[in-house]
Coordinates of C-alpha atoms and ligand atoms in Angstrom, one line a residue:
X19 CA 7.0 21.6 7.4
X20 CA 3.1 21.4 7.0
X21 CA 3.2 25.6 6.5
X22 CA 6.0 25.1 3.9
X23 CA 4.0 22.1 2.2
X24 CA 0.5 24.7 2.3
X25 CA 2.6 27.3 0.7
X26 CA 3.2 25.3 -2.4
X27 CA -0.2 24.1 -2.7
X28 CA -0.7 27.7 -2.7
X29 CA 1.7 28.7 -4.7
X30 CA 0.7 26.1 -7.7
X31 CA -2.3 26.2 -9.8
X32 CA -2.0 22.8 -10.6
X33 CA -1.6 19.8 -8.2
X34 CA -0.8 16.1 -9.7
X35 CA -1.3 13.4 -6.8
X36 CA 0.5 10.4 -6.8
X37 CA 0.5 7.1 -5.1
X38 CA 2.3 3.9 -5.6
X39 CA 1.6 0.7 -8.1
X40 CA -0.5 -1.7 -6.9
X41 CA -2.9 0.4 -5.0
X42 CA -4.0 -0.5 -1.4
X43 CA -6.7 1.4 1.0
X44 CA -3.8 3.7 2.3
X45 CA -2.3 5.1 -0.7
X46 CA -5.8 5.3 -2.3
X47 CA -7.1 7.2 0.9
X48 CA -4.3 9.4 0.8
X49 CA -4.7 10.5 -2.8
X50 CA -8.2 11.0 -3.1
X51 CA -8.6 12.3 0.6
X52 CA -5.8 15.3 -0.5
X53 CA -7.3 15.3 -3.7
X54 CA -11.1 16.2 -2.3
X55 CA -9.7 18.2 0.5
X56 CA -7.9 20.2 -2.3
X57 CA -10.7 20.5 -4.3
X58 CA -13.0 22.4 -1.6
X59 CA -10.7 24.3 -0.4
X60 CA -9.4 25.9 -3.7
X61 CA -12.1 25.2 -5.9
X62 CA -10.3 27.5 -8.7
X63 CA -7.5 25.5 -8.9
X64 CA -6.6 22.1 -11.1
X65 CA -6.2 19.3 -8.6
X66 CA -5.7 15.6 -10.4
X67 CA -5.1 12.0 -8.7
X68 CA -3.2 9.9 -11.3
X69 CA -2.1 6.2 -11.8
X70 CA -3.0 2.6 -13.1
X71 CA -6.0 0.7 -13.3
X72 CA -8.0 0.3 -9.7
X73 CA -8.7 -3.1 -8.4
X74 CA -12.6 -3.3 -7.3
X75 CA -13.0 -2.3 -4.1
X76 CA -11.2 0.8 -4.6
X77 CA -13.2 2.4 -6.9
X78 CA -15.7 4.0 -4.6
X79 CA -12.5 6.1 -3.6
X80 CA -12.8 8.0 -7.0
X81 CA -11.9 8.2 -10.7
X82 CA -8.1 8.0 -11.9
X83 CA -7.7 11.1 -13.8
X84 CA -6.0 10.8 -17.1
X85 CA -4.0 14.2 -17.7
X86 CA -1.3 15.0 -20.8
X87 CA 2.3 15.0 -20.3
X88 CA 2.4 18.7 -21.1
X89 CA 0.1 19.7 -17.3
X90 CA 3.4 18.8 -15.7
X91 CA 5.5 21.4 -17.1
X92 CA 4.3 24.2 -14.1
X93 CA 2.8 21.5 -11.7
X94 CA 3.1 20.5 -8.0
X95 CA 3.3 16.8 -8.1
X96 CA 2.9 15.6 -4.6
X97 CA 3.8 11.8 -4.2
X98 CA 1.7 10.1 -1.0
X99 CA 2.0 6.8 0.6
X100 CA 5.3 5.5 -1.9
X101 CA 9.1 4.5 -0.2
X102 CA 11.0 4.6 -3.0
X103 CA 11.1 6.4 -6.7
X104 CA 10.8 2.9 -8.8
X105 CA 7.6 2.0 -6.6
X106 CA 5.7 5.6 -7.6
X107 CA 2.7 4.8 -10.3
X108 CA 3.6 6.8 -13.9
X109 CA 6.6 8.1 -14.3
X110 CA 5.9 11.5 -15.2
X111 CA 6.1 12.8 -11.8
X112 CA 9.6 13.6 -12.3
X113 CA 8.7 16.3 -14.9
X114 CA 7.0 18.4 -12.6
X115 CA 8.4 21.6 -11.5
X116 CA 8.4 21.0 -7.3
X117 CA 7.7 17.8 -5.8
X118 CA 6.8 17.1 -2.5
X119 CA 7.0 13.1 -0.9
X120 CA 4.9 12.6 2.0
X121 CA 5.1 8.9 3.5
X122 CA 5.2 6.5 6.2
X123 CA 8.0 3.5 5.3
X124 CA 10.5 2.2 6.7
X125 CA 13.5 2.4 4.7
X126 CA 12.2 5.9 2.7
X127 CA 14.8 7.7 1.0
X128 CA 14.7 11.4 0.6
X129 CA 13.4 12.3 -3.0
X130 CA 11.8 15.4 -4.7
X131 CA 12.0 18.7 -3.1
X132 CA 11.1 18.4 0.2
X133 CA 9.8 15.4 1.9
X134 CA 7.8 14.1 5.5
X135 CA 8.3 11.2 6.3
X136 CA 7.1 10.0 9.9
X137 CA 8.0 5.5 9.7
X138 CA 6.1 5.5 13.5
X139 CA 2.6 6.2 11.7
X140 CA 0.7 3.4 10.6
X141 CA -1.0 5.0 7.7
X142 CA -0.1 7.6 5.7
X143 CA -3.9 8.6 5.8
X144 CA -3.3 10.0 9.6
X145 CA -0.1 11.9 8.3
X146 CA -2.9 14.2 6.0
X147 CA -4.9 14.3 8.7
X148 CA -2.5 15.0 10.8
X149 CA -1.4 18.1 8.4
X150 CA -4.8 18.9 7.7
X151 CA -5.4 19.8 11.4
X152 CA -2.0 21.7 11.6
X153 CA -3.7 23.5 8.3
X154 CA -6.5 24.9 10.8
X155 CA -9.0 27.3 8.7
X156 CA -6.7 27.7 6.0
X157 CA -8.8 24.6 4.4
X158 CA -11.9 23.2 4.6
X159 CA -12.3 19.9 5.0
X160 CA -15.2 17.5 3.6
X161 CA -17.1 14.3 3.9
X162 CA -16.2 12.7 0.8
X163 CA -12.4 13.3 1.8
X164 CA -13.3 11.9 4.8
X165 CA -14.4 9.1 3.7
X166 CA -11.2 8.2 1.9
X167 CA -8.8 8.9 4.3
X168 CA -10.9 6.9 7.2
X169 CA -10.9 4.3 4.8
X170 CA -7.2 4.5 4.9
X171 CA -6.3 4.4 8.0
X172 CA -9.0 1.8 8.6
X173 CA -7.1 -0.6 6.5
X174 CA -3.5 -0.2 6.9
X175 CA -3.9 -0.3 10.9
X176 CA -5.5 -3.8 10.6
X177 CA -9.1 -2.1 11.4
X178 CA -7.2 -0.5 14.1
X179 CA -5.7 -3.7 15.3
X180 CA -1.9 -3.3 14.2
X181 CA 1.0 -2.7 16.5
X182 CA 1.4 1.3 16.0
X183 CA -1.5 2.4 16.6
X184 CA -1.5 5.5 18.7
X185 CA -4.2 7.8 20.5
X186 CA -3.3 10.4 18.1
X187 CA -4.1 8.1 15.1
X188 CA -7.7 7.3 16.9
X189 CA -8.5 11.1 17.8
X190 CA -7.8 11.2 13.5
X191 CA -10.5 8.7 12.7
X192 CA -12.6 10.5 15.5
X193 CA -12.1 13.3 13.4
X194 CA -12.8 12.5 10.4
X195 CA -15.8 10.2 12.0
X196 CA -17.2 13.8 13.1
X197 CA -17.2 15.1 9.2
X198 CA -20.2 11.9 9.1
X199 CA -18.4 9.3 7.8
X200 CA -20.9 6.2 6.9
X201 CA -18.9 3.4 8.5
X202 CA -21.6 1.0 7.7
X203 CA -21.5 1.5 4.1
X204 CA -17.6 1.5 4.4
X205 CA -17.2 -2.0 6.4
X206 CA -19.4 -3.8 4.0
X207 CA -17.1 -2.4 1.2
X208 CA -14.1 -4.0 3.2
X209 CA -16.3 -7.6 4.3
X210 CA -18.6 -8.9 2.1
X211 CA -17.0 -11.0 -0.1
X212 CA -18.5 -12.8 -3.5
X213 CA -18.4 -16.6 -3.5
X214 CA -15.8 -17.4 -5.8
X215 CA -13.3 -15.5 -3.5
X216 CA -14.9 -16.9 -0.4
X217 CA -13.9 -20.3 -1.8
X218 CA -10.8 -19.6 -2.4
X219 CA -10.2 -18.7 0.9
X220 CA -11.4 -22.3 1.8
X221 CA -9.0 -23.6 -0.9
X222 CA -6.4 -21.0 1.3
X223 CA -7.1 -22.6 4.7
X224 CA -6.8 -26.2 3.2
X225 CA -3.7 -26.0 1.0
X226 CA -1.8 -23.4 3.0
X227 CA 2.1 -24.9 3.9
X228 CA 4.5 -24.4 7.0
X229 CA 8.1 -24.3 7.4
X230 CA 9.7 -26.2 10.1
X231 CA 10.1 -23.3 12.2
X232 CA 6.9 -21.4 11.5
X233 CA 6.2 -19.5 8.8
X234 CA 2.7 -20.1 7.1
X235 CA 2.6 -19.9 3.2
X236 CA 0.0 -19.8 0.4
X237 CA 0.9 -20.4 -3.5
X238 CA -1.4 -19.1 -5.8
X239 CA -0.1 -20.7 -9.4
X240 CA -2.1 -19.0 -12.3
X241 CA -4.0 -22.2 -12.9
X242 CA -5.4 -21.9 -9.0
X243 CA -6.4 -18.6 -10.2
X244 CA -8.2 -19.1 -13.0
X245 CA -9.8 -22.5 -11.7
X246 CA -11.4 -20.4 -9.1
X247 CA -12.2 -17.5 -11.2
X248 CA -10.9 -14.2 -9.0
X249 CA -8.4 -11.6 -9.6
X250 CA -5.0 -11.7 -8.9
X251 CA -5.5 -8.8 -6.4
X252 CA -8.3 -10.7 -4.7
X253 CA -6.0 -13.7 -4.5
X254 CA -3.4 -11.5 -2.9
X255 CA -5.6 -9.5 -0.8
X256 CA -6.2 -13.6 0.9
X257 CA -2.5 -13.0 2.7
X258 CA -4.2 -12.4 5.7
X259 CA -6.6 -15.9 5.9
X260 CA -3.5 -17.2 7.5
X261 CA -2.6 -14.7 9.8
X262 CA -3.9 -16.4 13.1
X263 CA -2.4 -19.5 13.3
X264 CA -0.5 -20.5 16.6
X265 CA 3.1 -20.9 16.3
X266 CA 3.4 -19.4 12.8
X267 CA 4.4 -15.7 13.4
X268 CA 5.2 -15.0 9.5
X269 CA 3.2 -16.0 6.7
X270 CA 2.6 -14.9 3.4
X271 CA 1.5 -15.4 0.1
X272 CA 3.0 -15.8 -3.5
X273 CA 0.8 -14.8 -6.2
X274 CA 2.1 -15.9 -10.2
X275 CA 1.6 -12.6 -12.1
X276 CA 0.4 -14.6 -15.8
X277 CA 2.2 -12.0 -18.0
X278 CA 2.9 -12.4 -21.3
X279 CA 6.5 -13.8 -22.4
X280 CA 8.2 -10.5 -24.3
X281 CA 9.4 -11.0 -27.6
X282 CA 13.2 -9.9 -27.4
X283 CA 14.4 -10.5 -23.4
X284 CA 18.2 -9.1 -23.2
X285 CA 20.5 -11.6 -21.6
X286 CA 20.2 -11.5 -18.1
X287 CA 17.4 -9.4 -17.7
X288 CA 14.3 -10.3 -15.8
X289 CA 11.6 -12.6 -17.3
X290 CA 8.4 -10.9 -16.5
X291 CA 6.5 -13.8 -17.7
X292 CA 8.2 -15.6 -14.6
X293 CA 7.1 -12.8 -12.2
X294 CA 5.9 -14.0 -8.9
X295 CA 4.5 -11.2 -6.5
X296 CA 5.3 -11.7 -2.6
X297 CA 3.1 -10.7 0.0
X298 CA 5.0 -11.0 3.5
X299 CA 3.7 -10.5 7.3
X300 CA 4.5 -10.6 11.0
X301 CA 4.0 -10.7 14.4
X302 CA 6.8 -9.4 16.3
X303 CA 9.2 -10.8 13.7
X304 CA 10.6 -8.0 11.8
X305 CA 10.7 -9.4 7.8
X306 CA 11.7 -6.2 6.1
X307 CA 15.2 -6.9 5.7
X308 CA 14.5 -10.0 4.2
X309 CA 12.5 -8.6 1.5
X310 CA 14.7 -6.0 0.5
X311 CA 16.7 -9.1 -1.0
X312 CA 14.5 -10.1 -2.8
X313 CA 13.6 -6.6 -4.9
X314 CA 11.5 -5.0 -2.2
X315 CA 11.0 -3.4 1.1
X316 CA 7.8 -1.8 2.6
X317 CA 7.2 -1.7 6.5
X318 CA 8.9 -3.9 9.3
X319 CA 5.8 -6.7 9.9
X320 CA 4.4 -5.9 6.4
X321 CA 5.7 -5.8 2.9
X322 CA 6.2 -7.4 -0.2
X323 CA 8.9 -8.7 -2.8
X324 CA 9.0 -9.7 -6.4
X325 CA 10.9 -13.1 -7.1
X326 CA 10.9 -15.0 -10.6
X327 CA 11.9 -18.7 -9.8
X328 CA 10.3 -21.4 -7.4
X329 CA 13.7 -22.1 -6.3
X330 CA 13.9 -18.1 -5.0
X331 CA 10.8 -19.3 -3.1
X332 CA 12.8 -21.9 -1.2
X333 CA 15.9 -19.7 -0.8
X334 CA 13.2 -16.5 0.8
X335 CA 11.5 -18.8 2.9
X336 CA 15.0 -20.4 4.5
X337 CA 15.5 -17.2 5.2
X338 CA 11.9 -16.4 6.8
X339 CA 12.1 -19.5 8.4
X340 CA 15.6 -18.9 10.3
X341 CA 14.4 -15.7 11.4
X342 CA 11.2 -17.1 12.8
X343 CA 13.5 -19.6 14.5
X344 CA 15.6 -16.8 15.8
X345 CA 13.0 -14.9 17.6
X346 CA 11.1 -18.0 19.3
X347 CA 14.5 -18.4 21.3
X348 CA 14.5 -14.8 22.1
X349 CA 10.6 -15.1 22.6
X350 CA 9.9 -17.8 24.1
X351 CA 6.1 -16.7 25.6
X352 CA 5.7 -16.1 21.6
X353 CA 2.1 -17.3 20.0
Ligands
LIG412 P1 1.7 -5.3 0.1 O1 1.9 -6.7 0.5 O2 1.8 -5.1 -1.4 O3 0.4 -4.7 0.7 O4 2.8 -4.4 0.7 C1 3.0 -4.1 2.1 C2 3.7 -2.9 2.3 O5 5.0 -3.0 1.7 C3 3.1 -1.7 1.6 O6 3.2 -0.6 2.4 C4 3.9 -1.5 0.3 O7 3.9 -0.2 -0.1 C5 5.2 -2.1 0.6 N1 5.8 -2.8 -0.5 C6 5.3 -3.8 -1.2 N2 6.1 -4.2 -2.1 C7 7.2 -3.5 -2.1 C8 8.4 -3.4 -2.8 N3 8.7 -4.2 -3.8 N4 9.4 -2.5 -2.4 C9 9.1 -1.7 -1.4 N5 8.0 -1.7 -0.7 C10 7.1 -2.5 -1.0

């Protein structure tokens, strides 16, 4: 599969990377790490990593390129890191002329031309590495590519904490740690924090609610937001400030989008203005299934949801909360 995927980078003189909305370490690692890896190995050919607005601490990574409709007539569009077709950023990837999907999801339908999908990885960062080591001298690898894809696999394995984590995905990062990856520079990306989101974490570890049963929940209204001045990503990215609390298993945070009220809303379509993103994880539990009811998916102890009432709130976390209460019986050594 990695020889047929080489072939059509070959093949193409024009590669279009995407990834999915709201951009995490992994799908950002992904893209740019192909992107760079692309780039020095066939330096005469048009290589472009494309999607919506980056929140801070992903724009070390690199530069969105912004490309006319027209470059995807005789492109390869290859879509990293994304489950499912309505989840991939800009729309235009469908225009291409070949598409290939590599990912890492549970749940991750078949789309585009040809697809690899391995759900046992925990980042789709190791799957490039992976397929760059299958790719031998056929490429040349580089530190700035590197960089990204460490980065990736750095933060969707929990700083290689996360259940999933194999000895392949380690000798990766030893790999890529070997190109002269500056770890330094890259953990104080990921840990230093500035004050206003340091004290909403406070705000996080004094307001935080529980469910009879143990599941651990943070709302952030658009007020909260504001008051404390941060971004609606760095709100988000505070799902984990509850993660290590004993006898709460799930947790998981619900962030109020703010957006604007449209003008003409068809009957019984979807307020936006009501929007209210859903950032769900686990221990043991798996919460995947739940989500997918309420419009999302993503892996089996991490994904997220999009629900548009406080009283979908109660209905998701009943449902959380009998699942938790399932898996303590079955569990019972469970922390
Ligand atoms: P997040 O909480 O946004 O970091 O999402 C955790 C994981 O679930 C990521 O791998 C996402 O790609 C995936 N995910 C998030 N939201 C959705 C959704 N609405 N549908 C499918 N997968 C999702």
């Amino acid at each position: 599969m990695f020889i047929e995927i080489l072939n059509k980078i070959k093949e193409y003189n024009r590669i279009i990377i995407h990834r999915h909305i709201r951009p995490d370490g992994d799908c950002m690692g992904s893209q740019m790490g192909l992107k760079y890896l692309l780039k020095n190995s066939f330096p005469e050919k048009e290589v472009y990593a494309v999607g919506d607005e980056l929140p801070e601490y992903l724009k070390e990574l690199g530069e969105v390129d912004i490309i006319s409709d027209e470059y995807y007539k005789d492109a390869l569009v290859i879509v990293v890191d994304t489950a499912n077709e309505s989840r991939i950023c800009d729309g235009r990837w469908q225009t291409g002329k070949y598409i290939i999907k590599i990912d890492h999801h549970d749940d991750s339908p078949e789309f585009g031309d040809l697809w690899y999908v391995d759900e046992t990885s925990p980042a789709c960062s190791s799957i490039i590495v992976r397929m760059i080591k299958a790719w031998g001298n056929e490429v040349k690898m580089c530190e700035k590519a590197g960089y990204a894809l460490y980065f990736g696999i750095v933060t969707d394995t929990g700083r290689f904490r996360y259940r999933g984590l194999t000895s392949e995905v380690l000798n990766n990062a030893g790999y890529l740690l070997d190109l002269g990856v500056d770890v330094d520079t890259l953990y104080n990306k990921l840990y230093i924090d500035d004050v206003a989101t340091l004290k909403l974490q406070g705000y996080v570890l004094n307001n935080f609610k529980t469910t009879p049963n143990g599941v651990a929940y943070i709302y952030f209204s658009k007020k909260i937001i504001e008051k404390f001045g941060v971004t609606k990503d760095e709100a988000a990215n505070l799902v984990n400030s509850i993660s290590t609390i004993k006898g709460y298993p799930v947790w998981c945070a619900f962030i109020e989008q703010g957006l604007p009220k449209p003008e003409n809303l068809a009957k019984g379509e979807l307020d936006p203005s009501k929007e209210i993103r859903v950032r769900l994880r686990s221990r043991g539990v798996t919460i995947n299934g739940v989500a997918s009811r309420y419009r999302g998916g993503g892996h089996l102890q991490a994904c997220g949801a999009t629900i548009y009432s406080k009283k979908e709130m109660k209905l998701l976390l009943e449902e959380l909360d009998l699942l938790v209460k399932q898996y303590k019986e079955e569990h019972p050594d469970a922390l």
